[in-house]
Short mmCIF file of the C-alpha atoms (twelve columns), coordinates in Angstrom:
data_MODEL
# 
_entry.id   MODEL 
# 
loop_
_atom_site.group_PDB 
_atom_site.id 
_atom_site.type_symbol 
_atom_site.label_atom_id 
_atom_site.label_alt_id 
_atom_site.label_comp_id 
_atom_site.label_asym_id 
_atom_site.label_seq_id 
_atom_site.Cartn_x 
_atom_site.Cartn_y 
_atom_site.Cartn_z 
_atom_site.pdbx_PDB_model_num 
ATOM 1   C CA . UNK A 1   16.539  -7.673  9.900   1 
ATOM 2   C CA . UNK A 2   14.311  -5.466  8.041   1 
ATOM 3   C CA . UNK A 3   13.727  -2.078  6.818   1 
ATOM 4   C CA . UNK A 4   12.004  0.354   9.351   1 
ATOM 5   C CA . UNK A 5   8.562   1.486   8.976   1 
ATOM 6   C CA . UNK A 6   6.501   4.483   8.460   1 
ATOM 7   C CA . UNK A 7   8.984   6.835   6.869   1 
ATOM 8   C CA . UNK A 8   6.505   10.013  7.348   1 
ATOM 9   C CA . UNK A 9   4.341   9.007   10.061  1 
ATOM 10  C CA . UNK A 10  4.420   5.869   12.564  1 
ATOM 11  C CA . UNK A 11  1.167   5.765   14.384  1 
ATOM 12  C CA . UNK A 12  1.477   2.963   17.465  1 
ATOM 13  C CA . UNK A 13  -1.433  1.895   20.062  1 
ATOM 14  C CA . UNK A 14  -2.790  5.330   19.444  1 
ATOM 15  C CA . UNK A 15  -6.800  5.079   20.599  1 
ATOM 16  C CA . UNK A 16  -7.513  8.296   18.845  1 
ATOM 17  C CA . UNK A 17  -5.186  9.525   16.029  1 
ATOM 18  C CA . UNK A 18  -6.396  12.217  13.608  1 
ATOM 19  C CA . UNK A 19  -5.052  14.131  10.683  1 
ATOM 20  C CA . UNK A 20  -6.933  16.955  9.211   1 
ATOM 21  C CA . UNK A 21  -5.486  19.284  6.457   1 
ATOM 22  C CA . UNK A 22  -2.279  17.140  6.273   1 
ATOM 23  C CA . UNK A 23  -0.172  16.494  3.341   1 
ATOM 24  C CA . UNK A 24  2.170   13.750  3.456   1 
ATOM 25  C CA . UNK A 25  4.712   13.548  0.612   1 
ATOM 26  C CA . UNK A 26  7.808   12.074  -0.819  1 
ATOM 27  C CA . UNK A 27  8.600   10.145  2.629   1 
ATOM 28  C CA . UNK A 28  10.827  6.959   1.920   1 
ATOM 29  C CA . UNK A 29  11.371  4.059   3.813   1 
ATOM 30  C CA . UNK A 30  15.453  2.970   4.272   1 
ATOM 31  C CA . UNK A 31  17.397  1.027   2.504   1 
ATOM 32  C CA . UNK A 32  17.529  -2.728  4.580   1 
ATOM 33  C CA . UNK A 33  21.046  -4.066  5.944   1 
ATOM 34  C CA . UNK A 34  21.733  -7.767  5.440   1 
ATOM 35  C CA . UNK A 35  21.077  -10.679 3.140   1 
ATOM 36  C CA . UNK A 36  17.320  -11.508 2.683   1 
ATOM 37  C CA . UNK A 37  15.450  -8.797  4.678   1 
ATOM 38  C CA . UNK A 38  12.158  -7.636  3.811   1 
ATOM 39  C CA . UNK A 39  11.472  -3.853  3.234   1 
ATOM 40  C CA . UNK A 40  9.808   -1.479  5.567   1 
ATOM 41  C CA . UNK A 41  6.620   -0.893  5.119   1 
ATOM 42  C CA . UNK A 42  4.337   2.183   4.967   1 
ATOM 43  C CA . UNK A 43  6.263   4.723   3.002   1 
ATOM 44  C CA . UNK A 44  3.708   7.228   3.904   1 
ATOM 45  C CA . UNK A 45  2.037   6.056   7.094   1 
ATOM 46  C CA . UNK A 46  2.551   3.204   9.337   1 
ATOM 47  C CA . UNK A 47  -1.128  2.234   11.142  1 
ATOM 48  C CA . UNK A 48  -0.784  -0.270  13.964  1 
ATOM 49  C CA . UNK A 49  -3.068  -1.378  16.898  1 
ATOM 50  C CA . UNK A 50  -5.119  1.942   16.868  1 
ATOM 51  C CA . UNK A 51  -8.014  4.404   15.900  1 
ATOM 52  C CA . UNK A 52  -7.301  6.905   13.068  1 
ATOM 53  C CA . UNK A 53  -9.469  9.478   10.944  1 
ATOM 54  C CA . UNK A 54  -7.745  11.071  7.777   1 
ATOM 55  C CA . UNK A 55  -9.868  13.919  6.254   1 
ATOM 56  C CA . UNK A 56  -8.838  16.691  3.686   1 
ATOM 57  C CA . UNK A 57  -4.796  15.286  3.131   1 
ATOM 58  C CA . UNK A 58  -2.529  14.254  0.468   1 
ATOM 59  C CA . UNK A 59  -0.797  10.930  0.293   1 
ATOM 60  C CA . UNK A 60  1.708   11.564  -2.120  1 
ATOM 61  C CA . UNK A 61  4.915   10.363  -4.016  1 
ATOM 62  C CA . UNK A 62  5.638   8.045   -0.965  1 
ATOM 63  C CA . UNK A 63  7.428   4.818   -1.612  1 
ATOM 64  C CA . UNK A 64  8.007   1.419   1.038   1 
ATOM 65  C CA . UNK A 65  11.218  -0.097  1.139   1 
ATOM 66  C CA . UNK A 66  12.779  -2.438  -1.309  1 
ATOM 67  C CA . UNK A 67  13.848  -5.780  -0.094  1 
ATOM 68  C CA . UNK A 68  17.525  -7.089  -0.226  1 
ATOM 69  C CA . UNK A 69  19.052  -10.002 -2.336  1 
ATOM 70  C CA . UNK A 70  19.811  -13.481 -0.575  1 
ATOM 71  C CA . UNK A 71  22.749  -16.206 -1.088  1 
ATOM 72  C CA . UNK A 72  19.559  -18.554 -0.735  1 
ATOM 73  C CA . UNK A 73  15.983  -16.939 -0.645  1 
ATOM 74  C CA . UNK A 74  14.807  -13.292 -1.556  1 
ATOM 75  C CA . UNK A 75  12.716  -11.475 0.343   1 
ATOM 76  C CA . UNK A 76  8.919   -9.814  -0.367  1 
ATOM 77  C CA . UNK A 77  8.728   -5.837  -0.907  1 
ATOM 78  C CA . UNK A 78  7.388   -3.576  2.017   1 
ATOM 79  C CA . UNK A 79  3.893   -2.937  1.969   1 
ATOM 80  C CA . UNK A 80  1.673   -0.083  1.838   1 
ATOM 81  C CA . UNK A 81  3.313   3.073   -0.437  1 
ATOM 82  C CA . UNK A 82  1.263   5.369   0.974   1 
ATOM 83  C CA . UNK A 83  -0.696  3.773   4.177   1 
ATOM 84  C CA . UNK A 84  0.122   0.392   6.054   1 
ATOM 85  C CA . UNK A 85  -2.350  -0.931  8.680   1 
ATOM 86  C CA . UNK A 86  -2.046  -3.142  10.634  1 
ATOM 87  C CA . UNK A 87  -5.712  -3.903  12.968  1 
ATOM 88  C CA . UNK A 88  -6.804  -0.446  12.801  1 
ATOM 89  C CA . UNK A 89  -10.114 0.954   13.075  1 
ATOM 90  C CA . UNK A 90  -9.894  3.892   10.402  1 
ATOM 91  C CA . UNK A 91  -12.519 6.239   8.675   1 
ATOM 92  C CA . UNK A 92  -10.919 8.062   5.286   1 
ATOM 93  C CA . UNK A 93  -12.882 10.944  3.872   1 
ATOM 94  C CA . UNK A 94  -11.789 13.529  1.197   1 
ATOM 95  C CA . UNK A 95  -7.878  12.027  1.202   1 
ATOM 96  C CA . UNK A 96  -6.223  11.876  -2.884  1 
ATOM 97  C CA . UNK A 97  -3.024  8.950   -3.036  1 
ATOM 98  C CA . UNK A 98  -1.420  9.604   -5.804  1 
ATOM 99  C CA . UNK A 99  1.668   8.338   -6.693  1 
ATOM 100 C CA . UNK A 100 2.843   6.112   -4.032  1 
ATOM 101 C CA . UNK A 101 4.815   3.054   -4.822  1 
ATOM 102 C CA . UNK A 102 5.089   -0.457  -2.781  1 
ATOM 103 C CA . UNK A 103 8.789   -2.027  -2.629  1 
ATOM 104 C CA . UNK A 104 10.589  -4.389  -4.850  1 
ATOM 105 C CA . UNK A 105 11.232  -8.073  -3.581  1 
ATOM 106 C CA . UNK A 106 14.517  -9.529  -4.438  1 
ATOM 107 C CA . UNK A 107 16.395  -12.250 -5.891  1 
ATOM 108 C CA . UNK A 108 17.390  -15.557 -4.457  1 
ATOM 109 C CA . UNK A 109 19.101  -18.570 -6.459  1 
ATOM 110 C CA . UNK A 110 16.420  -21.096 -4.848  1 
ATOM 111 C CA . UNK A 111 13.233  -18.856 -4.589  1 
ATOM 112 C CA . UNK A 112 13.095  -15.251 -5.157  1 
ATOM 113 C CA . UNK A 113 10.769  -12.554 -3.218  1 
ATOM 114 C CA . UNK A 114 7.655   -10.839 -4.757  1 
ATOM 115 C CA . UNK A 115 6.840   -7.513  -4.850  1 
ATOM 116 C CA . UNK A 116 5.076   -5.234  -1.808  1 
ATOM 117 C CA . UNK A 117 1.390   -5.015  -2.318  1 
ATOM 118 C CA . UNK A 118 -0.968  -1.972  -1.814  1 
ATOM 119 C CA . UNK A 119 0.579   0.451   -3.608  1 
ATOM 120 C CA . UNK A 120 -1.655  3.133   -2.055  1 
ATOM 121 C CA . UNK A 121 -2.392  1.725   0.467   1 
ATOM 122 C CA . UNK A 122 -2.332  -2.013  2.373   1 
ATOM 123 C CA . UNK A 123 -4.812  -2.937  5.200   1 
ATOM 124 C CA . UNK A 124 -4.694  -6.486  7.001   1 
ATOM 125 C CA . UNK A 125 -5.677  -7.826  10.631  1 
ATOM 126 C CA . UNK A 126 -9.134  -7.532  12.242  1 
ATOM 127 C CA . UNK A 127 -9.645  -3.621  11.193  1 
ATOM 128 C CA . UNK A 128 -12.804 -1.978  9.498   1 
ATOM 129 C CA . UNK A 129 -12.129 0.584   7.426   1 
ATOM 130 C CA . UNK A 130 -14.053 2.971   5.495   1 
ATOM 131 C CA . UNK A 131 -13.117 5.597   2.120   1 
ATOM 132 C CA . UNK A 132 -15.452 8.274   1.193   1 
ATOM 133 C CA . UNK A 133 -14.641 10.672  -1.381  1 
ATOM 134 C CA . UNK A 134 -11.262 9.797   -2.054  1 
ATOM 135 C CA . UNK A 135 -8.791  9.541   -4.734  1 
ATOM 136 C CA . UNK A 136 -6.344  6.917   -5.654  1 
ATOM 137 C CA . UNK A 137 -4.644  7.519   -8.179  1 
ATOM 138 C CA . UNK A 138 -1.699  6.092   -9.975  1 
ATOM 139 C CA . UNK A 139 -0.110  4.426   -7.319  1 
ATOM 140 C CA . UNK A 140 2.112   0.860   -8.214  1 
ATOM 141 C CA . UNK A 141 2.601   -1.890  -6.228  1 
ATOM 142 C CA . UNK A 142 6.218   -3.312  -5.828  1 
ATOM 143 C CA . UNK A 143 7.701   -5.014  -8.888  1 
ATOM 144 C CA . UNK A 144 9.682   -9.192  -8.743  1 
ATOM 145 C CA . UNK A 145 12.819  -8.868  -8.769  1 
ATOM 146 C CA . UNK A 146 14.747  -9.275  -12.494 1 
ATOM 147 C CA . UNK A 147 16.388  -12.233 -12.338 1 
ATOM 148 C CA . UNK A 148 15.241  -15.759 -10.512 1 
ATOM 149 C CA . UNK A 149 11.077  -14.772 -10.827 1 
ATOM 150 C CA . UNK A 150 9.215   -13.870 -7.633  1 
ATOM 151 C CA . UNK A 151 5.852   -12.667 -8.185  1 
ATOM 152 C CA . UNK A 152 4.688   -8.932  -8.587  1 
ATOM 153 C CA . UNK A 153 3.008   -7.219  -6.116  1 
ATOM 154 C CA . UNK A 154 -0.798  -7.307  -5.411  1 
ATOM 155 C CA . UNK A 155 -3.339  -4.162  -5.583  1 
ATOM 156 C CA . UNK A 156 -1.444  -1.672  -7.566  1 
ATOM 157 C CA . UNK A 157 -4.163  1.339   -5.540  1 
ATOM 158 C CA . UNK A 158 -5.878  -0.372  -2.597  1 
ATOM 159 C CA . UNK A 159 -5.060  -3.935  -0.983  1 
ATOM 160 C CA . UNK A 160 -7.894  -4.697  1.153   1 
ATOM 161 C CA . UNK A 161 -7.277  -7.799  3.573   1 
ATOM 162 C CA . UNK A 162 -10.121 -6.529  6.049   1 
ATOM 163 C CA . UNK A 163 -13.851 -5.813  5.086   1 
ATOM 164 C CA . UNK A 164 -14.008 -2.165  3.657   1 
ATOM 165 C CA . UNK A 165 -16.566 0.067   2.354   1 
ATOM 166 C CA . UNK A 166 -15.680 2.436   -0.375  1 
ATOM 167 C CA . UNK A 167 -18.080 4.821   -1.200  1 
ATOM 168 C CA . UNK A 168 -18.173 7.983   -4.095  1 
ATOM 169 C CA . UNK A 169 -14.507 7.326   -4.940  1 
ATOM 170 C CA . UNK A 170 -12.377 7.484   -8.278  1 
ATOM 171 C CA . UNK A 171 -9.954  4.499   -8.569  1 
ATOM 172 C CA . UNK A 172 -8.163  5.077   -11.760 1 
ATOM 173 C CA . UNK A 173 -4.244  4.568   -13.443 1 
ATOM 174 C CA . UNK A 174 -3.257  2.586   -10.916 1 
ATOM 175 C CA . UNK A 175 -0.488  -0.805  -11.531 1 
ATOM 176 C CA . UNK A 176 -0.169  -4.275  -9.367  1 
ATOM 177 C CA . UNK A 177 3.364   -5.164  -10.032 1 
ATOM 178 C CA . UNK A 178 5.260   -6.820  -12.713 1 
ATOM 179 C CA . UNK A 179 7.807   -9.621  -12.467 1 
ATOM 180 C CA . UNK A 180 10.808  -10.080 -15.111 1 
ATOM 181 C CA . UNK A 181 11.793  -13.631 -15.353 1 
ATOM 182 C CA . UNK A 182 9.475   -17.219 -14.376 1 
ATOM 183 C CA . UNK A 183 6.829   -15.156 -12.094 1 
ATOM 184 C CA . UNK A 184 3.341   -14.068 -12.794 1 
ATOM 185 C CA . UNK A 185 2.172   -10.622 -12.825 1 
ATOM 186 C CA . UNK A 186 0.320   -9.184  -9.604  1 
ATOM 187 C CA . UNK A 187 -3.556  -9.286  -9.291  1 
ATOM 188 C CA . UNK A 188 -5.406  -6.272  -8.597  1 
ATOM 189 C CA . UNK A 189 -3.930  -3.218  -10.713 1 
ATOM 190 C CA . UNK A 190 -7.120  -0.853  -8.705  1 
ATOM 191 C CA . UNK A 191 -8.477  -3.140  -5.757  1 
ATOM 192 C CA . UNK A 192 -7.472  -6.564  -4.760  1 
ATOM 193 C CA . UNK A 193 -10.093 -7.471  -2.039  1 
ATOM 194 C CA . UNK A 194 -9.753  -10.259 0.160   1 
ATOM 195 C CA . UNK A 195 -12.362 -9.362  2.239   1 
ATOM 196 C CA . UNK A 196 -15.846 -8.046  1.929   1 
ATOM 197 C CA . UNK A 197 -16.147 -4.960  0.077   1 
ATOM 198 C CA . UNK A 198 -18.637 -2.553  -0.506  1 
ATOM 199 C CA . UNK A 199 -18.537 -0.289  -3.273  1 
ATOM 200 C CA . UNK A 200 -20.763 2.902   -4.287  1 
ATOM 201 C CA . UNK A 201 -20.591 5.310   -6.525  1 
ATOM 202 C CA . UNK A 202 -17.092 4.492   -7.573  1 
ATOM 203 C CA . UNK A 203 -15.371 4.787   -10.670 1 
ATOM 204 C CA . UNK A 204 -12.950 2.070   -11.270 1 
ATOM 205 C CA . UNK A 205 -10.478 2.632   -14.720 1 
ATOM 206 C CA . UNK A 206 -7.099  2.821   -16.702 1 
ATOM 207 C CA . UNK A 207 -6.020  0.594   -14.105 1 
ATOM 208 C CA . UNK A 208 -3.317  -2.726  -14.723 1 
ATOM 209 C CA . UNK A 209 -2.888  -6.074  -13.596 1 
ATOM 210 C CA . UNK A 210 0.783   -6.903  -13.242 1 
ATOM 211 C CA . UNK A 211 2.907   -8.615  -16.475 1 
ATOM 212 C CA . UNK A 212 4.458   -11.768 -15.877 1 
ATOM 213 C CA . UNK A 213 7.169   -13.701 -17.856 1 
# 
């Protein structure tokens, strides 16, 4: 099994979600129960199947669940510190994250799991997405575990797995994660992209690539 999801806000099938003014802040996803489960993603919000618009709001000091250790395999981080989504359609505007983290993965004796990416936030599946004036900010994606490798997570402030545009934005002292023994540091410490990307006007720095062993 696996950790649950969207610790402040869980946002399902919704055709026309909106927050306005919001702050959303030091929300944690649970602890996972048995051996080799992946942690819950979206410490902040959970995005799935819908429409949303963020404007004027505070991602903060969220943090996605850490996986749990395995008598065989570990397991990979949860996802998205401050925002997961998962096929959304979703316009950003005047939003700071700050300070979310990803999960850790965990340690198995045959392969361990790597850290949660997007430490911000984490977007996948057929979605377009768009940031204007916004702020990320010293967010970290999820670390390896410390014994038995597993890589560290990707995109320590945005990881972008749809096509994005990113326009008049500051990117800046953000960390993909580490790994501690026989893994490779994550890629991405501001922005990993694995999509198209557009950027404008955007100030990218003090940011890290993971550290690897």
């Amino acid at each position: 099994c696996s950790g649950g999801s969207g610790a402040g806000l869980h946002i399902y099938y919704n055709p026309d979600a909106e927050l306005t003014g919001v702050t959303i802040a030091r929300n944690q996803v649970g602890n996972v129960g048995g051996l080799s489960s992946p942690g819950g993603s979206g410490g902040g919000i959970y995005c799935s199947a819908s429409d949303l618009y963020i404007s004027y709001s505070d991602v903060l000091d969220n943090l996605a669940g850490h996986a749990s250790n395995g008598l065989t395999y570990g397991s990979t981080g949860g996802h998205g510190g401050g925002l997961y989504a998962d096929t959304c359609v979703m316009s950003i505007w005047r939003t700071l994250f700050r300070g979310n983290h990803a999960g850790n993965g965990s340690y198995g004796p045959t392969a361990s799991g790597s850290g949660g990416s997007g430490g911000g936030v984490y977007v996948k599946g057929s979605a377009s997405l768009g940031f204007d004036e916004v702020g990320v900010m010293d967010n970290y994606a999820g670390n390896g575990p410390t014994a038995g490798g597993g890589a560290g997570g990707y995109g320590g402030g945005l990881y972008l797995a749809t096509p994005a545009v990113v326009n008049l934005a500051f990117i800046t002292g953000n960390h993909a994660g580490n790994t501690f023994i026989k893994g490779s540091g994550g890629d991405g410490g501001g922005i990993y992209a694995g999509a198209s990307l557009g950027l404008f006007n955007v100030t990218i720095s003090g940011n890290f690539a993971g550290s690897g062993q």
